[in-house]
Amino acid sequence: MPSLTTIADEARIALDTMADRTTGLWSPSIRLGVTGLSRAGKTVFISALVHNLIHGGRLPLFDAQSSGRIAKAYLEHQPDDAVPRFQYEDHIADLVDRRIWPASTRAISELRLTIEYESASAWGRLLSRGKISVDIVDYPGEWLLDLPLLGKDFETFSREAIELSELPGREDIARPWRNLAASIDPDAEADEVLARKLFESFASYLRACKEESRALSTLPPGRFLMPGDLEGSPALTFGPLSNFDGRARAGSMRAMMERRYEAYKTHVVKPFFREHIARLDRQIVLVDAMQAINAGPSAVNDLERSLMEILSCFRPGRSNLLTGLVSRRIDRILIAATKADHIHHESHDRLQAIVRRLAERAIARADFSGASVDVVAMAAIRATREGTVTRGRQTLPVIIGTPLTGESIGDDVFDGETETAIFPGDLPESPAALFRKDAPPPAGDPAIRFVRFRPPKLERTAEGMTLSLPHIRLDRALQFLLGDKLA
Ligand code: GDP
């Protein structure tokens, strides 16, 4: 039986979405969610998407654009006044003028892109006004990982946090928090300073999981890593305890932790799902597969697990705690591996196969009846060109770009100005090799040589106009996400 509060929540979502629908009749709009764990490439993806549409970029696989049916695309005021705007202009100035990567997503933001187009069919031209607004909603994937918390009490949350911290790769970094939790008497008087300490040691364990060499994906609570504007609030100042059962004593440390945990669910998690996730029509989930591949099988398996949790948030039907009654539901989900410009095009299909394998079980488990799910390996912004280098009798495929200041290969440290050709290595032919738990972590010479590059230098036309940002398969992503709406 769902509890009364759940029914009230669901009814509210249904009303909200009905209101959206009716207003939607007057101005057709579609809400596109863009998510992924931190540094997956959300900011870069949105900037590249908008830039390419506004500037008529080369998008051969995006039918409306390549057949010349898009009259114009422009930014408009977003409909939600309480949500920060995605800082498109700043990000483009960074990318194009300064050739630096823009500041990454830290919280939710939104941008409305309106496209005026001509329908491909005579019927379509008669029926539609040929104008659609795409509300792009950018939000941290970390926040999605909180959904399962709604079905768990504090005791279960604590127990699972402890169990997970015993997995290989996590044990040593979890120790300070584990020791602190074990030293706290749950029945002792509530203590604010101790609560803060517990939160801080748990949050630094979660942060350590994310570090580059481990690349373990994230555990809830999502706001411990991406607090948005809630930093320091009581709803965010708690942590899992160990060694307790039965009922909490009033005024005890455990009672305080339980209350804050419940407040986190009520005031942070539920409103986020109700006000944002439940209103999405389409979703793209970005994954940084390359970083996980470089860090070895435990990171790859971990990425699979978190992808499964992320995708389960978009599952329609009653099995989903909050979205059960949502009339508007996500009908297309794209899982995209970004940064494919770090490898030679001969490996792009391999990368796509790896992501497909990553998503397979999650897709099967989530049972997205009615939704279509696709997978792509792409680069929202292509920072490299391809070439070949001859070494003796061998011709090696290389990628050429400007590595960021301080990046290195072996003893070579790059200065951020010099163009360099790099042999990136090959991805394995069969994805299975990357998932084998018994496989040794990559030793000194990783499977792929991962160097971060500066954004590309944009060419200018004779009239001084900058051309649109180069990409790999961004048009394929757009066709899947928006193509039918512009048909
Ligand atoms: P977010 O946290 O999901 O918003 O991640 P960002 O969009 O800020 O991307 C994080 C970093 O990944 C950027 O600063 C870039 O270094 C890199 N990156 C993201 N997308 C691309 C891409 O398409 N190509 C390349 N070469 N690097 C990318």
Short mmCIF file of C-alpha atoms in Angstrom, two decimals, residues 33-476:
data_model
loop_
_atom_site.label_atom_id
_atom_site.label_comp_id
_atom_site.label_asym_id
_atom_site.label_seq_id
_atom_site.Cartn_x
_atom_site.Cartn_y
_atom_site.Cartn_z
CA GLY A 33 16.74 16.49 -19.51
CA VAL A 34 20.54 16.41 -19.73
CA THR A 35 22.26 14.47 -16.99
CA GLY A 36 25.29 12.37 -16.13
CA LEU A 37 27.68 12.16 -13.20
CA SER A 38 29.98 15.11 -12.63
CA ARG A 39 32.40 15.82 -15.48
CA ALA A 40 30.54 13.49 -17.83
CA GLY A 41 30.21 16.39 -20.29
CA LYS A 42 26.77 17.98 -19.69
CA THR A 43 27.87 21.61 -19.91
CA VAL A 44 29.90 20.97 -23.04
CA PHE A 45 27.07 18.99 -24.65
CA ILE A 46 24.42 21.68 -24.10
CA SER A 47 26.74 24.46 -25.25
CA ALA A 48 27.63 22.53 -28.43
CA LEU A 49 24.02 21.58 -29.16
CA VAL A 50 22.74 25.14 -28.89
CA HIS A 51 25.71 26.62 -30.74
CA ASN A 52 25.34 24.21 -33.64
CA LEU A 53 21.61 24.89 -33.98
CA ILE A 54 21.86 28.66 -33.69
CA HIS A 55 24.80 28.86 -36.10
CA GLY A 56 23.56 26.28 -38.59
CA GLY A 57 26.34 23.81 -37.88
CA ARG A 58 27.22 20.83 -40.02
CA LEU A 59 24.71 18.21 -38.91
CA PRO A 60 24.28 15.77 -41.83
CA LEU A 61 22.44 13.17 -39.75
CA PHE A 62 20.01 15.67 -38.23
CA ASP A 63 17.41 15.62 -40.93
CA ALA A 64 15.61 18.91 -40.29
CA GLN A 65 18.89 20.79 -40.45
CA SER A 66 20.55 18.95 -43.31
CA SER A 67 17.47 19.24 -45.53
CA GLY A 68 17.36 22.98 -44.88
CA ARG A 69 14.00 22.96 -43.10
CA ILE A 70 15.14 24.90 -40.04
CA ALA A 71 14.38 28.56 -40.64
CA LYS A 72 15.99 29.75 -37.44
CA ALA A 73 16.85 28.75 -33.90
CA TYR A 74 17.16 31.25 -31.05
CA LEU A 75 17.18 31.51 -27.27
CA GLU A 76 14.10 32.74 -25.43
CA HIS A 77 13.13 33.37 -21.82
CA GLN A 78 12.71 30.10 -20.00
CA PRO A 79 9.31 29.32 -18.49
CA ASP A 80 10.52 28.52 -14.93
CA ASP A 81 11.43 31.70 -13.08
CA ALA A 82 12.75 29.92 -10.01
CA VAL A 83 15.37 27.86 -11.86
CA PRO A 84 18.78 29.40 -12.71
CA ARG A 85 19.45 29.93 -16.39
CA PHE A 86 22.12 27.83 -18.10
CA GLN A 87 24.91 30.36 -18.72
CA TYR A 88 25.21 29.65 -22.41
CA GLU A 89 26.90 32.93 -23.45
CA ASP A 90 29.62 32.63 -20.78
CA HIS A 91 30.30 29.03 -21.72
CA ILE A 92 30.59 29.85 -25.41
CA ALA A 93 32.91 32.77 -24.68
CA ASP A 94 35.16 30.38 -22.73
CA LEU A 95 35.10 27.75 -25.45
CA VAL A 96 35.41 29.91 -28.52
CA ASP A 97 37.27 33.06 -27.48
CA ARG A 98 39.50 31.76 -24.69
CA ARG A 99 39.72 28.14 -25.76
CA ILE A 100 39.19 26.86 -22.22
CA TRP A 101 36.59 24.40 -20.99
CA PRO A 102 33.63 26.05 -19.27
CA ALA A 103 32.75 25.61 -15.59
CA SER A 104 30.95 22.29 -15.06
CA THR A 105 27.42 21.71 -13.82
CA ARG A 106 27.06 22.21 -10.04
CA ALA A 107 23.28 22.42 -9.77
CA ILE A 108 20.14 22.49 -11.89
CA SER A 109 19.78 25.07 -14.68
CA GLU A 110 17.58 25.58 -17.68
CA LEU A 111 17.61 27.13 -21.15
CA ARG A 112 14.83 27.57 -23.73
CA LEU A 113 15.80 27.13 -27.36
CA THR A 114 13.08 27.84 -29.90
CA ILE A 115 13.27 26.34 -33.37
CA GLU A 116 11.25 27.56 -36.33
CA TYR A 117 11.04 24.93 -39.02
CA GLU A 118 9.09 23.70 -41.98
CA SER A 119 7.50 20.31 -41.68
CA ALA A 120 8.68 17.68 -44.16
CA SER A 121 5.14 16.58 -45.04
CA ALA A 122 2.28 18.56 -46.56
CA TRP A 123 0.01 17.41 -43.73
CA GLY A 124 2.51 18.49 -41.15
CA ARG A 125 2.79 21.93 -42.76
CA LEU A 126 -0.98 22.26 -42.61
CA LEU A 127 -1.32 21.11 -39.01
CA SER A 128 1.61 22.56 -37.17
CA ARG A 129 2.76 26.10 -36.85
CA GLY A 130 6.32 24.91 -37.43
CA LYS A 131 7.66 26.22 -34.16
CA ILE A 132 8.78 24.30 -31.12
CA SER A 133 10.52 25.29 -27.90
CA VAL A 134 13.04 22.93 -26.40
CA ASP A 135 13.46 23.46 -22.67
CA ILE A 136 16.85 22.03 -21.87
CA VAL A 137 17.19 21.05 -18.21
CA ASP A 138 20.75 20.45 -17.01
CA TYR A 139 21.12 18.69 -13.64
CA PRO A 140 23.69 16.57 -11.80
CA GLY A 141 23.24 12.80 -12.20
CA GLU A 142 24.31 12.51 -8.57
CA TRP A 143 20.88 13.83 -7.57
CA LEU A 144 19.13 10.97 -9.34
CA LEU A 145 20.95 8.45 -7.20
CA ASP A 146 18.82 9.68 -4.31
CA LEU A 147 15.58 8.18 -5.62
CA PRO A 148 16.10 4.77 -3.94
CA LEU A 149 16.47 6.56 -0.59
CA LEU A 150 12.74 7.35 -0.66
CA GLY A 151 12.03 3.69 -0.07
CA LYS A 152 14.61 3.27 2.71
CA ASP A 153 14.64 4.22 6.37
CA PHE A 154 17.74 5.51 8.13
CA GLU A 155 18.65 2.07 9.42
CA THR A 156 18.66 0.51 5.95
CA PHE A 157 20.55 3.49 4.52
CA SER A 158 23.23 3.12 7.21
CA ARG A 159 23.52 -0.63 6.81
CA GLU A 160 23.86 -0.45 3.04
CA ALA A 161 26.42 2.34 3.24
CA ILE A 162 28.53 0.15 5.51
CA GLU A 163 28.15 -2.92 3.29
CA LEU A 164 29.17 -1.01 0.18
CA SER A 165 32.19 0.44 1.90
CA GLU A 166 33.51 -3.09 2.34
CA LEU A 167 33.87 -3.59 -1.43
CA PRO A 168 37.38 -3.68 -2.87
CA GLY A 169 38.66 -0.25 -3.79
CA ARG A 170 36.52 1.44 -1.16
CA GLU A 171 37.67 -0.13 2.07
CA ASP A 172 40.75 2.00 2.74
CA ILE A 173 39.18 5.35 1.85
CA ALA A 174 36.10 4.54 3.95
CA ARG A 175 38.13 3.78 7.08
CA PRO A 176 38.17 7.24 8.74
CA TRP A 177 34.36 7.51 8.48
CA ARG A 178 33.88 3.86 9.52
CA ASN A 179 36.07 4.36 12.59
CA LEU A 180 34.24 7.54 13.53
CA ALA A 181 30.81 5.93 13.06
CA ALA A 182 31.88 2.95 15.18
CA SER A 183 33.05 5.26 17.96
CA ILE A 184 29.71 7.11 18.20
CA ASP A 185 27.20 5.82 20.71
CA PRO A 186 23.86 6.15 18.88
CA ASP A 187 22.02 6.51 22.20
CA ALA A 188 24.21 9.30 23.52
CA GLU A 189 22.91 12.89 23.65
CA ALA A 190 22.60 14.55 20.19
CA ASP A 191 25.70 16.59 19.45
CA GLU A 192 25.83 19.15 16.62
CA VAL A 193 29.62 19.21 16.38
CA LEU A 194 29.77 15.46 16.16
CA ALA A 195 27.01 15.45 13.53
CA ARG A 196 29.06 17.86 11.41
CA LYS A 197 32.16 15.68 11.83
CA LEU A 198 30.26 12.56 10.81
CA PHE A 199 28.87 14.33 7.75
CA GLU A 200 32.29 15.64 6.78
CA SER A 201 34.05 12.31 7.09
CA PHE A 202 31.31 10.53 5.14
CA ALA A 203 31.30 13.22 2.45
CA SER A 204 35.08 13.06 2.05
CA TYR A 205 34.84 9.29 1.62
CA LEU A 206 32.26 9.83 -1.14
CA ARG A 207 34.53 12.42 -2.75
CA ALA A 208 37.55 10.11 -2.56
CA CYS A 209 35.58 7.46 -4.49
CA LYS A 210 35.37 9.91 -7.39
CA GLU A 211 39.07 10.66 -7.61
CA GLU A 212 40.60 10.06 -11.00
CA SER A 213 42.73 7.03 -10.14
CA ARG A 214 39.75 5.19 -8.62
CA ALA A 215 36.94 6.66 -10.70
CA LEU A 216 34.41 4.84 -8.58
CA SER A 217 30.98 6.19 -9.20
CA THR A 218 28.94 7.93 -6.66
CA LEU A 219 26.86 6.79 -3.74
CA PRO A 220 23.94 8.65 -2.25
CA PRO A 221 23.15 11.11 -0.77
CA GLY A 222 23.77 12.93 -4.05
CA ARG A 223 23.82 16.41 -2.50
CA PHE A 224 26.78 15.49 -0.32
CA LEU A 225 28.85 15.85 -3.48
CA MET A 226 26.74 18.38 -5.36
CA PRO A 227 25.02 20.42 -2.64
CA GLY A 228 23.62 23.12 -4.93
CA ASP A 229 22.40 25.93 -2.66
CA LEU A 230 21.81 23.68 0.36
CA GLU A 231 25.35 23.55 1.67
CA GLY A 232 25.49 23.55 5.47
CA SER A 233 21.74 23.16 6.06
CA PRO A 234 20.65 20.63 8.74
CA ALA A 235 18.97 18.48 6.08
CA LEU A 236 22.48 18.01 4.71
CA THR A 237 24.29 17.51 8.01
CA PHE A 238 24.01 13.84 8.82
CA GLY A 239 25.81 10.59 8.09
CA PRO A 240 25.29 6.84 8.41
CA LEU A 241 25.83 5.35 11.88
CA SER A 242 26.79 1.79 12.75
CA ASN A 243 25.75 -0.63 15.47
CA PHE A 244 22.16 0.15 16.30
CA ASP A 245 18.78 -1.52 16.29
CA GLY A 246 15.37 -1.13 17.91
CA ARG A 247 13.84 2.32 18.38
CA ALA A 248 15.79 5.53 18.73
CA ARG A 249 15.79 7.23 22.13
CA ALA A 250 14.32 10.74 22.01
CA GLY A 251 17.04 13.39 22.02
CA SER A 252 19.75 10.91 21.05
CA MET A 253 22.34 11.19 18.34
CA ARG A 254 20.54 8.56 16.34
CA ALA A 255 17.18 10.34 16.65
CA MET A 256 18.81 13.48 15.30
CA MET A 257 20.39 11.63 12.36
CA GLU A 258 17.09 9.93 11.58
CA ARG A 259 15.19 13.22 11.61
CA ARG A 260 17.68 14.89 9.29
CA TYR A 261 17.74 11.93 6.96
CA GLU A 262 13.94 12.11 6.71
CA ALA A 263 14.12 15.90 6.20
CA TYR A 264 16.57 15.33 3.35
CA LYS A 265 14.06 13.04 1.68
CA THR A 266 11.09 15.34 2.22
CA HIS A 267 12.64 18.71 1.50
CA VAL A 268 15.33 17.86 -1.00
CA VAL A 269 14.73 14.61 -2.84
CA LYS A 270 10.96 14.63 -3.32
CA PRO A 271 10.62 18.21 -4.58
CA PHE A 272 13.43 17.62 -7.05
CA PHE A 273 11.72 14.61 -8.58
CA ARG A 274 8.29 16.20 -8.47
CA GLU A 275 9.23 19.57 -9.92
CA HIS A 276 11.85 18.54 -12.43
CA ILE A 277 12.20 14.87 -13.29
CA ALA A 278 8.49 14.13 -13.49
CA ARG A 279 8.06 16.82 -16.15
CA LEU A 280 10.70 15.63 -18.62
CA ASP A 281 9.76 14.32 -22.08
CA ARG A 282 13.17 13.21 -23.29
CA GLN A 283 16.41 12.44 -21.57
CA ILE A 284 20.06 12.12 -22.48
CA VAL A 285 22.38 10.41 -20.00
CA LEU A 286 26.05 11.20 -20.59
CA VAL A 287 28.71 8.80 -19.41
CA ASP A 288 32.46 9.19 -19.25
CA ALA A 289 33.28 5.63 -20.22
CA MET A 290 36.86 6.48 -21.14
CA GLN A 291 37.82 7.50 -17.63
CA ALA A 292 36.37 4.29 -16.21
CA ILE A 293 38.09 2.16 -18.86
CA ASN A 294 41.39 3.77 -17.94
CA ALA A 295 40.87 3.10 -14.23
CA GLY A 296 40.19 -0.63 -14.70
CA PRO A 297 37.44 -3.24 -14.25
CA SER A 298 36.23 -2.19 -10.81
CA ALA A 299 35.55 1.32 -12.11
CA VAL A 300 33.80 -0.10 -15.18
CA ASN A 301 31.60 -2.37 -13.08
CA ASP A 302 30.87 0.51 -10.81
CA LEU A 303 29.84 2.72 -13.71
CA GLU A 304 27.47 -0.01 -14.81
CA ARG A 305 25.90 -0.10 -11.37
CA SER A 306 25.36 3.64 -11.19
CA LEU A 307 24.02 3.76 -14.74
CA MET A 308 21.50 1.13 -13.70
CA GLU A 309 20.40 3.32 -10.79
CA ILE A 310 20.21 6.42 -12.94
CA LEU A 311 18.14 4.72 -15.62
CA SER A 312 15.74 3.22 -13.12
CA CYS A 313 14.67 6.78 -12.24
CA PHE A 314 13.11 7.11 -15.68
CA ARG A 315 11.16 3.89 -15.49
CA PRO A 316 7.49 4.45 -16.03
CA GLY A 317 4.81 2.66 -14.06
CA ARG A 318 3.91 2.03 -10.46
CA SER A 319 7.13 0.30 -9.57
CA ASN A 320 8.72 3.70 -9.47
CA LEU A 321 8.20 5.33 -6.10
CA LEU A 322 7.37 8.79 -7.25
CA THR A 323 6.69 8.77 -10.92
CA GLY A 324 3.92 6.18 -10.85
CA LEU A 325 1.10 8.53 -11.74
CA VAL A 326 2.86 10.81 -14.12
CA SER A 327 0.84 11.29 -17.24
CA ARG A 328 3.65 12.88 -19.18
CA ARG A 329 6.46 10.40 -19.39
CA ILE A 330 9.83 10.12 -20.94
CA ASP A 331 9.50 8.41 -24.30
CA ARG A 332 13.09 8.56 -25.53
CA ILE A 333 16.29 8.01 -23.61
CA LEU A 334 19.73 8.32 -25.14
CA ILE A 335 22.78 6.95 -23.40
CA ALA A 336 25.80 8.75 -24.80
CA ALA A 337 29.49 8.21 -24.24
CA THR A 338 31.12 11.57 -24.76
CA LYS A 339 34.70 12.56 -25.56
CA ALA A 340 35.05 10.10 -28.46
CA ASP A 341 37.51 12.60 -29.94
CA HIS A 342 40.10 11.10 -27.57
CA ILE A 343 40.31 8.00 -29.72
CA HIS A 344 40.75 7.36 -33.42
CA HIS A 345 37.55 6.90 -35.42
CA GLU A 346 38.46 3.24 -35.93
CA SER A 347 37.64 2.79 -32.24
CA HIS A 348 34.37 4.76 -32.19
CA ASP A 349 32.26 1.69 -32.88
CA ARG A 350 34.13 -0.19 -30.18
CA LEU A 351 33.39 2.57 -27.72
CA GLN A 352 29.75 2.41 -28.72
CA ALA A 353 29.76 -1.36 -28.19
CA ILE A 354 31.25 -0.88 -24.72
CA VAL A 355 28.54 1.61 -23.78
CA ARG A 356 25.89 -0.68 -25.18
CA ARG A 357 27.24 -3.46 -23.01
CA LEU A 358 27.33 -1.06 -20.04
CA ALA A 359 23.70 -0.13 -20.52
CA GLU A 360 22.33 -3.53 -21.54
CA ARG A 361 21.47 -4.92 -18.16
CA ALA A 362 20.20 -1.60 -16.92
CA ILE A 363 17.90 -1.30 -19.92
CA ALA A 364 16.64 -4.86 -19.47
CA ARG A 365 16.04 -4.35 -15.77
CA ALA A 366 14.35 -1.00 -16.06
CA ASP A 367 11.78 -2.35 -18.57
CA PHE A 368 11.11 0.91 -20.36
CA SER A 369 7.91 -0.23 -21.97
CA GLY A 370 6.84 2.44 -24.41
CA ALA A 371 10.15 4.29 -24.36
CA SER A 372 12.84 3.85 -26.94
CA VAL A 373 16.40 3.72 -25.71
CA ASP A 374 19.48 4.18 -27.87
CA VAL A 375 23.22 4.34 -27.38
CA VAL A 376 25.81 6.54 -29.10
CA ALA A 377 29.53 7.24 -28.83
CA MET A 378 30.10 10.89 -29.64
CA ALA A 379 32.07 14.04 -28.92
CA ALA A 380 29.92 17.09 -28.34
CA ILE A 381 33.01 19.11 -29.16
CA ARG A 382 35.78 17.65 -31.21
CA ALA A 383 39.10 18.90 -29.88
CA THR A 384 41.28 16.75 -32.14
CA ARG A 385 41.97 15.94 -35.79
CA GLU A 386 43.14 12.62 -37.13
CA GLY A 387 46.34 11.78 -38.92
CA THR A 388 48.93 9.07 -39.37
CA VAL A 389 52.52 8.80 -38.25
CA THR A 390 55.02 6.52 -39.91
CA ARG A 391 57.40 4.72 -37.64
CA GLY A 392 59.79 2.50 -39.58
CA ARG A 393 57.53 0.40 -41.73
CA GLN A 394 54.51 0.90 -39.51
CA THR A 395 51.82 3.51 -40.10
CA LEU A 396 50.07 4.43 -36.88
CA PRO A 397 46.71 6.21 -36.67
CA VAL A 398 47.11 9.26 -34.43
CA ILE A 399 45.00 12.09 -33.09
CA ILE A 400 46.30 15.63 -33.18
CA GLY A 401 45.34 18.36 -30.73
CA THR A 402 46.67 20.80 -28.16
CA PRO A 403 46.99 19.01 -24.81
CA LEU A 404 46.03 21.12 -21.77
CA THR A 405 48.83 22.75 -19.80
CA GLY A 406 50.37 20.24 -17.42
CA GLU A 407 49.07 17.10 -19.15
CA SER A 408 51.81 14.55 -19.69
CA ILE A 409 52.75 11.34 -21.44
CA GLY A 410 55.75 9.65 -19.87
CA ASP A 411 58.28 12.42 -19.26
CA ASP A 412 56.75 14.84 -21.76
CA VAL A 413 54.81 17.61 -20.04
CA PHE A 414 52.69 19.78 -22.33
CA ASP A 415 52.58 23.58 -22.31
CA GLY A 416 49.00 24.14 -23.48
CA GLU A 417 50.14 25.81 -26.71
CA THR A 418 51.87 23.15 -28.80
CA GLU A 419 49.96 20.87 -31.12
CA THR A 420 50.92 17.25 -30.62
CA ALA A 421 50.18 13.97 -32.36
CA ILE A 422 49.27 11.18 -29.98
CA PHE A 423 48.81 7.51 -30.64
CA PRO A 424 45.80 6.92 -28.41
CA GLY A 425 45.88 3.11 -28.48
CA ASP A 426 43.00 0.82 -29.30
CA LEU A 427 39.96 -0.12 -27.33
CA PRO A 428 39.52 -3.89 -26.97
CA GLU A 429 37.55 -5.58 -29.71
CA SER A 430 35.28 -7.33 -27.26
CA PRO A 431 33.74 -5.27 -24.48
CA ALA A 432 33.64 -8.33 -22.19
CA ALA A 433 37.35 -7.98 -21.43
CA LEU A 434 36.72 -4.69 -19.66
CA PHE A 435 34.13 -6.11 -17.32
CA ARG A 436 36.04 -9.15 -16.08
CA LYS A 437 36.38 -8.75 -12.35
CA ASP A 438 39.48 -10.94 -12.24
CA ALA A 439 41.28 -8.90 -14.90
CA PRO A 440 44.29 -7.06 -13.48
CA PRO A 441 44.05 -3.27 -13.32
CA PRO A 442 45.91 -1.66 -16.23
CA ALA A 443 49.60 -1.47 -15.39
CA GLY A 444 51.99 1.32 -16.48
CA ASP A 445 50.75 1.40 -20.08
CA PRO A 446 46.97 1.79 -20.08
CA ALA A 447 44.79 0.44 -22.87
CA ILE A 448 44.16 3.94 -24.13
CA ARG A 449 46.35 6.96 -23.65
CA PHE A 450 44.06 9.55 -22.22
CA VAL A 451 45.29 13.12 -22.56
CA ARG A 452 42.95 16.06 -22.13
CA PHE A 453 43.00 18.59 -24.96
CA ARG A 454 42.12 22.26 -25.21
CA PRO A 455 38.95 23.12 -27.12
CA PRO A 456 39.62 23.47 -30.86
CA LYS A 457 40.58 26.66 -32.63
CA LEU A 458 37.56 27.73 -34.67
CA GLU A 459 37.98 28.67 -38.28
CA ARG A 460 36.57 31.97 -39.45
CA THR A 461 34.92 32.64 -42.80
CA ALA A 462 36.16 35.37 -45.13
CA GLU A 463 33.54 37.67 -43.54
CA GLY A 464 34.99 37.02 -40.10
CA MET A 465 32.13 34.81 -38.91
CA THR A 466 33.15 31.98 -36.63
CA LEU A 467 32.03 28.62 -37.86
CA SER A 468 30.13 26.27 -35.59
CA LEU A 469 31.84 23.96 -33.15
CA PRO A 470 33.09 20.69 -34.65
CA HIS A 471 31.74 17.46 -33.16
CA ILE A 472 31.47 13.71 -33.67
CA ARG A 473 27.98 12.26 -34.07
CA LEU A 474 26.26 15.10 -32.23
CA ASP A 475 23.87 15.12 -35.17
CA ARG A 476 22.98 11.48 -34.53
#
